Amino acid sequence: MLNYALSGLLALMWLESKQRLFAAGLLTVLPVGLLVVLSYLVREPAIDRTSVEYAIVMDTLPLTYNELLNQNMGNFTMMILLIPIATLWNTLGLMLLGMELYERGWFTQKILLARKWLWAAWWASFCVSLLFWLVKESVMGQVLETVNWLAAIPMALCYLVLIQAIYKNIPTLSGVLAIVGRYSLTLYLTQTVIGIVFFHFVFPDSRLSFTRVDYFLFFLILTLGQVILAILLDRAKQSGPAEYILKRCVGYLSRA
């Protein structure tokens, strides 16, 4: 969230810029290129999930609250170090791209790119992601994972087209999506808390035994639960806890 906040502040500099699309492309591609180089230089060891080495690694993961807190502090420190190197500029580029698409009418069903080219880009992105998933060699897998950041852009545009079609043809479902959007911060934090409790405290062995299908089913159930929670909060005319705290903080700071 710190990354998003800093990127948003920088994005304000391009509100009136006529070179925003060029800046978006540059800021999106260059960090990915840098991370590709770093992927070659910093090689992660390839460990088979069924091997003894993998079980040893999983046993070293934090189980107590203090261990988990120390790990998160280490991850936060690493994130702070990486933000100015790569992730900040990549996120800023994506924000600038979103600003440009908004002004060009992509969010009002005014599509300026032929759908056949859009779906061609989607299939190309899908193939890149599939190739990344199939490659087991660690170094090439790291490189493809980084390139996969770029593949997310055309896939997101295709999802935008699908959401627009849903909004136009299935108003009930679009209403549900709007409700979920109003409670997005609460839902985001809720899934984080549930994930930590489930995987670190209640069923820590699941990190070793869960397959991709298990993770998919877990997060599918979690997503359905979040949608139900958002609908219940909306019907009760209540703000989400996180949204309520955020509004109070903003109100306090504006008065100060």
PDB file of N, CA, C and O in Angstrom, residues 94 97 101 106 113 115 117-132 144-145 147-164:
ATOM      1  N   LEU A  94       1.904   1.819 -14.597  1.00  0.00           N
ATOM      2  CA  LEU A  94       0.560   1.249 -14.724  1.00  0.00           C
ATOM      3  C   LEU A  94      -0.516   2.281 -14.375  1.00  0.00           C
ATOM      4  O   LEU A  94      -1.577   2.318 -15.005  1.00  0.00           O
ATOM      5  N   LEU A  97      -0.829   4.586 -17.293  1.00  0.00           N
ATOM      6  CA  LEU A  97      -1.562   3.900 -18.352  1.00  0.00           C
ATOM      7  C   LEU A  97      -3.052   3.916 -18.061  1.00  0.00           C
ATOM      8  O   LEU A  97      -3.873   4.153 -18.963  1.00  0.00           O
ATOM      9  N   LEU A 101      -5.968   5.580 -20.389  1.00  0.00           N
ATOM     10  CA  LEU A 101      -7.115   4.804 -20.871  1.00  0.00           C
ATOM     11  C   LEU A 101      -8.434   5.422 -20.423  1.00  0.00           C
ATOM     12  O   LEU A 101      -9.423   5.407 -21.168  1.00  0.00           O
ATOM     13  N   TRP A 106     -11.904   4.176 -22.228  1.00  0.00           N
ATOM     14  CA  TRP A 106     -11.938   2.731 -22.023  1.00  0.00           C
ATOM     15  C   TRP A 106     -12.883   2.334 -20.893  1.00  0.00           C
ATOM     16  O   TRP A 106     -13.372   1.209 -20.866  1.00  0.00           O
ATOM     17  N   LEU A 113      -9.604   0.128 -29.521  1.00  0.00           N
ATOM     18  CA  LEU A 113      -8.777  -0.916 -30.116  1.00  0.00           C
ATOM     19  C   LEU A 113      -9.676  -2.064 -30.529  1.00  0.00           C
ATOM     20  O   LEU A 113     -10.547  -2.475 -29.760  1.00  0.00           O
ATOM     21  N   ARG A 115     -11.378  -5.430 -31.030  1.00  0.00           N
ATOM     22  CA  ARG A 115     -11.407  -6.531 -30.069  1.00  0.00           C
ATOM     23  C   ARG A 115     -10.569  -7.712 -30.527  1.00  0.00           C
ATOM     24  O   ARG A 115     -10.009  -8.452 -29.714  1.00  0.00           O
ATOM     25  N   TRP A 117      -7.683  -7.665 -31.957  1.00  0.00           N
ATOM     26  CA  TRP A 117      -6.300  -7.433 -31.534  1.00  0.00           C
ATOM     27  C   TRP A 117      -6.171  -7.537 -30.025  1.00  0.00           C
ATOM     28  O   TRP A 117      -5.153  -8.005 -29.507  1.00  0.00           O
ATOM     29  N   LEU A 118      -7.210  -7.129 -29.340  1.00  0.00           N
ATOM     30  CA  LEU A 118      -7.187  -7.216 -27.886  1.00  0.00           C
ATOM     31  C   LEU A 118      -7.147  -8.664 -27.427  1.00  0.00           C
ATOM     32  O   LEU A 118      -6.361  -9.049 -26.563  1.00  0.00           O
ATOM     33  N   TRP A 119      -7.983  -9.492 -28.037  1.00  0.00           N
ATOM     34  CA  TRP A 119      -8.007 -10.904 -27.649  1.00  0.00           C
ATOM     35  C   TRP A 119      -6.765 -11.636 -28.147  1.00  0.00           C
ATOM     36  O   TRP A 119      -6.316 -12.606 -27.517  1.00  0.00           O
ATOM     37  N   ALA A 120      -6.180 -11.181 -29.245  1.00  0.00           N
ATOM     38  CA  ALA A 120      -4.905 -11.756 -29.682  1.00  0.00           C
ATOM     39  C   ALA A 120      -3.826 -11.487 -28.629  1.00  0.00           C
ATOM     40  O   ALA A 120      -3.012 -12.364 -28.298  1.00  0.00           O
ATOM     41  N   ALA A 121      -3.843 -10.274 -28.080  1.00  0.00           N
ATOM     42  CA  ALA A 121      -2.893  -9.945 -27.012  1.00  0.00           C
ATOM     43  C   ALA A 121      -3.179 -10.776 -25.768  1.00  0.00           C
ATOM     44  O   ALA A 121      -2.256 -11.196 -25.062  1.00  0.00           O
ATOM     45  N   TRP A 122      -4.458 -11.046 -25.509  1.00  0.00           N
ATOM     46  CA  TRP A 122      -4.813 -11.871 -24.347  1.00  0.00           C
ATOM     47  C   TRP A 122      -4.249 -13.271 -24.497  1.00  0.00           C
ATOM     48  O   TRP A 122      -3.667 -13.829 -23.554  1.00  0.00           O
ATOM     49  N   TRP A 123      -4.415 -13.878 -25.674  1.00  0.00           N
ATOM     50  CA  TRP A 123      -3.909 -15.231 -25.891  1.00  0.00           C
ATOM     51  C   TRP A 123      -2.384 -15.263 -25.825  1.00  0.00           C
ATOM     52  O   TRP A 123      -1.794 -16.216 -25.308  1.00  0.00           O
ATOM     53  N   ALA A 124      -1.744 -14.232 -26.351  1.00  0.00           N
ATOM     54  CA  ALA A 124      -0.285 -14.165 -26.259  1.00  0.00           C
ATOM     55  C   ALA A 124       0.148 -14.088 -24.796  1.00  0.00           C
ATOM     56  O   ALA A 124       1.104 -14.759 -24.372  1.00  0.00           O
ATOM     57  N   SER A 125      -0.553 -13.286 -24.003  1.00  0.00           N
ATOM     58  CA  SER A 125      -0.242 -13.171 -22.583  1.00  0.00           C
ATOM     59  C   SER A 125      -0.497 -14.486 -21.864  1.00  0.00           C
ATOM     60  O   SER A 125       0.276 -14.896 -20.990  1.00  0.00           O
ATOM     61  N   PHE A 126      -1.568 -15.157 -22.234  1.00  0.00           N
ATOM     62  CA  PHE A 126      -1.877 -16.449 -21.621  1.00  0.00           C
ATOM     63  C   PHE A 126      -0.776 -17.460 -21.912  1.00  0.00           C
ATOM     64  O   PHE A 126      -0.364 -18.228 -21.030  1.00  0.00           O
ATOM     65  N   CYS A 127      -0.291 -17.456 -23.140  1.00  0.00           N
ATOM     66  CA  CYS A 127       0.787 -18.384 -23.506  1.00  0.00           C
ATOM     67  C   CYS A 127       2.069 -18.093 -22.727  1.00  0.00           C
ATOM     68  O   CYS A 127       2.775 -19.019 -22.302  1.00  0.00           O
ATOM     69  N   VAL A 128       2.372 -16.806 -22.536  1.00  0.00           N
ATOM     70  CA  VAL A 128       3.551 -16.438 -21.752  1.00  0.00           C
ATOM     71  C   VAL A 128       3.405 -16.934 -20.320  1.00  0.00           C
ATOM     72  O   VAL A 128       4.327 -17.513 -19.739  1.00  0.00           O
ATOM     73  N   SER A 129       2.228 -16.723 -19.732  1.00  0.00           N
ATOM     74  CA  SER A 129       1.992 -17.179 -18.365  1.00  0.00           C
ATOM     75  C   SER A 129       2.056 -18.694 -18.277  1.00  0.00           C
ATOM     76  O   SER A 129       2.597 -19.252 -17.311  1.00  0.00           O
ATOM     77  N   LEU A 130       1.505 -19.376 -19.263  1.00  0.00           N
ATOM     78  CA  LEU A 130       1.542 -20.837 -19.266  1.00  0.00           C
ATOM     79  C   LEU A 130       2.971 -21.344 -19.401  1.00  0.00           C
ATOM     80  O   LEU A 130       3.367 -22.318 -18.729  1.00  0.00           O
ATOM     81  N   LEU A 131       3.759 -20.678 -20.243  1.00  0.00           N
ATOM     82  CA  LEU A 131       5.160 -21.065 -20.401  1.00  0.00           C
ATOM     83  C   LEU A 131       5.919 -20.901 -19.089  1.00  0.00           C
ATOM     84  O   LEU A 131       6.707 -21.766 -18.699  1.00  0.00           O
ATOM     85  N   PHE A 132       5.644 -19.811 -18.391  1.00  0.00           N
ATOM     86  CA  PHE A 132       6.276 -19.594 -17.093  1.00  0.00           C
ATOM     87  C   PHE A 132       5.910 -20.714 -16.125  1.00  0.00           C
ATOM     88  O   PHE A 132       6.738 -21.202 -15.364  1.00  0.00           O
ATOM     89  N   LEU A 144      10.984 -15.498 -16.708  1.00  0.00           N
ATOM     90  CA  LEU A 144       9.629 -15.511 -17.251  1.00  0.00           C
ATOM     91  C   LEU A 144       8.624 -14.952 -16.250  1.00  0.00           C
ATOM     92  O   LEU A 144       7.646 -14.307 -16.640  1.00  0.00           O
ATOM     93  N   GLU A 145       8.866 -15.181 -14.974  1.00  0.00           N
ATOM     94  CA  GLU A 145       7.972 -14.608 -13.965  1.00  0.00           C
ATOM     95  C   GLU A 145       8.006 -13.086 -14.018  1.00  0.00           C
ATOM     96  O   GLU A 145       6.987 -12.416 -13.867  1.00  0.00           O
ATOM     97  N   VAL A 147       8.878 -11.240 -16.739  1.00  0.00           N
ATOM     98  CA  VAL A 147       8.240 -10.829 -17.998  1.00  0.00           C
ATOM     99  C   VAL A 147       6.723 -10.950 -17.885  1.00  0.00           C
ATOM    100  O   VAL A 147       5.968 -10.211 -18.541  1.00  0.00           O
ATOM    101  N   ASN A 148       6.281 -11.850 -17.031  1.00  0.00           N
ATOM    102  CA  ASN A 148       4.855 -12.062 -16.835  1.00  0.00           C
ATOM    103  C   ASN A 148       4.161 -10.805 -16.308  1.00  0.00           C
ATOM    104  O   ASN A 148       2.942 -10.644 -16.443  1.00  0.00           O
ATOM    105  N   TRP A 149       4.925  -9.881 -15.710  1.00  0.00           N
ATOM    106  CA  TRP A 149       4.346  -8.599 -15.296  1.00  0.00           C
ATOM    107  C   TRP A 149       3.738  -7.875 -16.492  1.00  0.00           C
ATOM    108  O   TRP A 149       2.648  -7.318 -16.405  1.00  0.00           O
ATOM    109  N   LEU A 150       4.463  -7.888 -17.621  1.00  0.00           N
ATOM    110  CA  LEU A 150       3.966  -7.207 -18.811  1.00  0.00           C
ATOM    111  C   LEU A 150       2.757  -7.921 -19.397  1.00  0.00           C
ATOM    112  O   LEU A 150       1.863  -7.289 -19.956  1.00  0.00           O
ATOM    113  N   ALA A 151       2.740  -9.251 -19.283  1.00  0.00           N
ATOM    114  CA  ALA A 151       1.607 -10.007 -19.814  1.00  0.00           C
ATOM    115  C   ALA A 151       0.316  -9.655 -19.089  1.00  0.00           C
ATOM    116  O   ALA A 151      -0.776  -9.829 -19.631  1.00  0.00           O
ATOM    117  N   ALA A 152       0.445  -9.137 -17.867  1.00  0.00           N
ATOM    118  CA  ALA A 152      -0.760  -8.805 -17.099  1.00  0.00           C
ATOM    119  C   ALA A 152      -1.518  -7.620 -17.693  1.00  0.00           C
ATOM    120  O   ALA A 152      -2.724  -7.484 -17.475  1.00  0.00           O
ATOM    121  N   ILE A 153      -0.822  -6.765 -18.463  1.00  0.00           N
ATOM    122  CA  ILE A 153      -1.472  -5.556 -18.980  1.00  0.00           C
ATOM    123  C   ILE A 153      -2.562  -5.883 -20.003  1.00  0.00           C
ATOM    124  O   ILE A 153      -3.722  -5.477 -19.823  1.00  0.00           O
ATOM    125  N   PRO A 154      -2.253  -6.616 -21.097  1.00  0.00           N
ATOM    126  CA  PRO A 154      -3.345  -6.940 -22.029  1.00  0.00           C
ATOM    127  C   PRO A 154      -4.416  -7.827 -21.411  1.00  0.00           C
ATOM    128  O   PRO A 154      -5.590  -7.723 -21.770  1.00  0.00           O
ATOM    129  N   MET A 155      -4.026  -8.692 -20.457  1.00  0.00           N
ATOM    130  CA  MET A 155      -5.035  -9.522 -19.803  1.00  0.00           C
ATOM    131  C   MET A 155      -5.987  -8.653 -18.999  1.00  0.00           C
ATOM    132  O   MET A 155      -7.209  -8.876 -18.992  1.00  0.00           O
ATOM    133  N   ALA A 156      -5.455  -7.626 -18.315  1.00  0.00           N
ATOM    134  CA  ALA A 156      -6.313  -6.722 -17.549  1.00  0.00           C
ATOM    135  C   ALA A 156      -7.258  -5.955 -18.465  1.00  0.00           C
ATOM    136  O   ALA A 156      -8.422  -5.719 -18.123  1.00  0.00           O
ATOM    137  N   LEU A 157      -6.779  -5.558 -19.648  1.00  0.00           N
ATOM    138  CA  LEU A 157      -7.636  -4.843 -20.599  1.00  0.00           C
ATOM    139  C   LEU A 157      -8.776  -5.734 -21.083  1.00  0.00           C
ATOM    140  O   LEU A 157      -9.912  -5.272 -21.254  1.00  0.00           O
ATOM    141  N   CYS A 158      -8.475  -7.004 -21.290  1.00  0.00           N
ATOM    142  CA  CYS A 158      -9.534  -7.932 -21.701  1.00  0.00           C
ATOM    143  C   CYS A 158     -10.554  -8.121 -20.585  1.00  0.00           C
ATOM    144  O   CYS A 158     -11.767  -8.196 -20.830  1.00  0.00           O
ATOM    145  N   TYR A 159     -10.076  -8.199 -19.361  1.00  0.00           N
ATOM    146  CA  TYR A 159     -11.007  -8.303 -18.232  1.00  0.00           C
ATOM    147  C   TYR A 159     -11.878  -7.057 -18.142  1.00  0.00           C
ATOM    148  O   TYR A 159     -13.064  -7.139 -17.781  1.00  0.00           O
ATOM    149  N   LEU A 160     -11.299  -5.901 -18.479  1.00  0.00           N
ATOM    150  CA  LEU A 160     -12.073  -4.669 -18.480  1.00  0.00           C
ATOM    151  C   LEU A 160     -13.205  -4.741 -19.496  1.00  0.00           C
ATOM    152  O   LEU A 160     -14.341  -4.325 -19.221  1.00  0.00           O
ATOM    153  N   VAL A 161     -12.913  -5.287 -20.667  1.00  0.00           N
ATOM    154  CA  VAL A 161     -13.950  -5.452 -21.687  1.00  0.00           C
ATOM    155  C   VAL A 161     -15.043  -6.396 -21.189  1.00  0.00           C
ATOM    156  O   VAL A 161     -16.245  -6.156 -21.378  1.00  0.00           O
ATOM    157  N   LEU A 162     -14.642  -7.483 -20.513  1.00  0.00           N
ATOM    158  CA  LEU A 162     -15.621  -8.432 -19.980  1.00  0.00           C
ATOM    159  C   LEU A 162     -16.498  -7.774 -18.912  1.00  0.00           C
ATOM    160  O   LEU A 162     -17.715  -7.979 -18.885  1.00  0.00           O
ATOM    161  N   ILE A 163     -15.884  -6.982 -18.039  1.00  0.00           N
ATOM    162  CA  ILE A 163     -16.653  -6.298 -16.998  1.00  0.00           C
ATOM    163  C   ILE A 163     -17.640  -5.318 -17.611  1.00  0.00           C
ATOM    164  O   ILE A 163     -18.790  -5.188 -17.160  1.00  0.00           O
ATOM    165  N   GLN A 164     -17.219  -4.632 -18.683  1.00  0.00           N
ATOM    166  CA  GLN A 164     -18.130  -3.717 -19.365  1.00  0.00           C
ATOM    167  C   GLN A 164     -19.311  -4.475 -19.964  1.00  0.00           C
ATOM    168  O   GLN A 164     -20.454  -4.008 -19.916  1.00  0.00           O
TER     169      GLN A 164
END
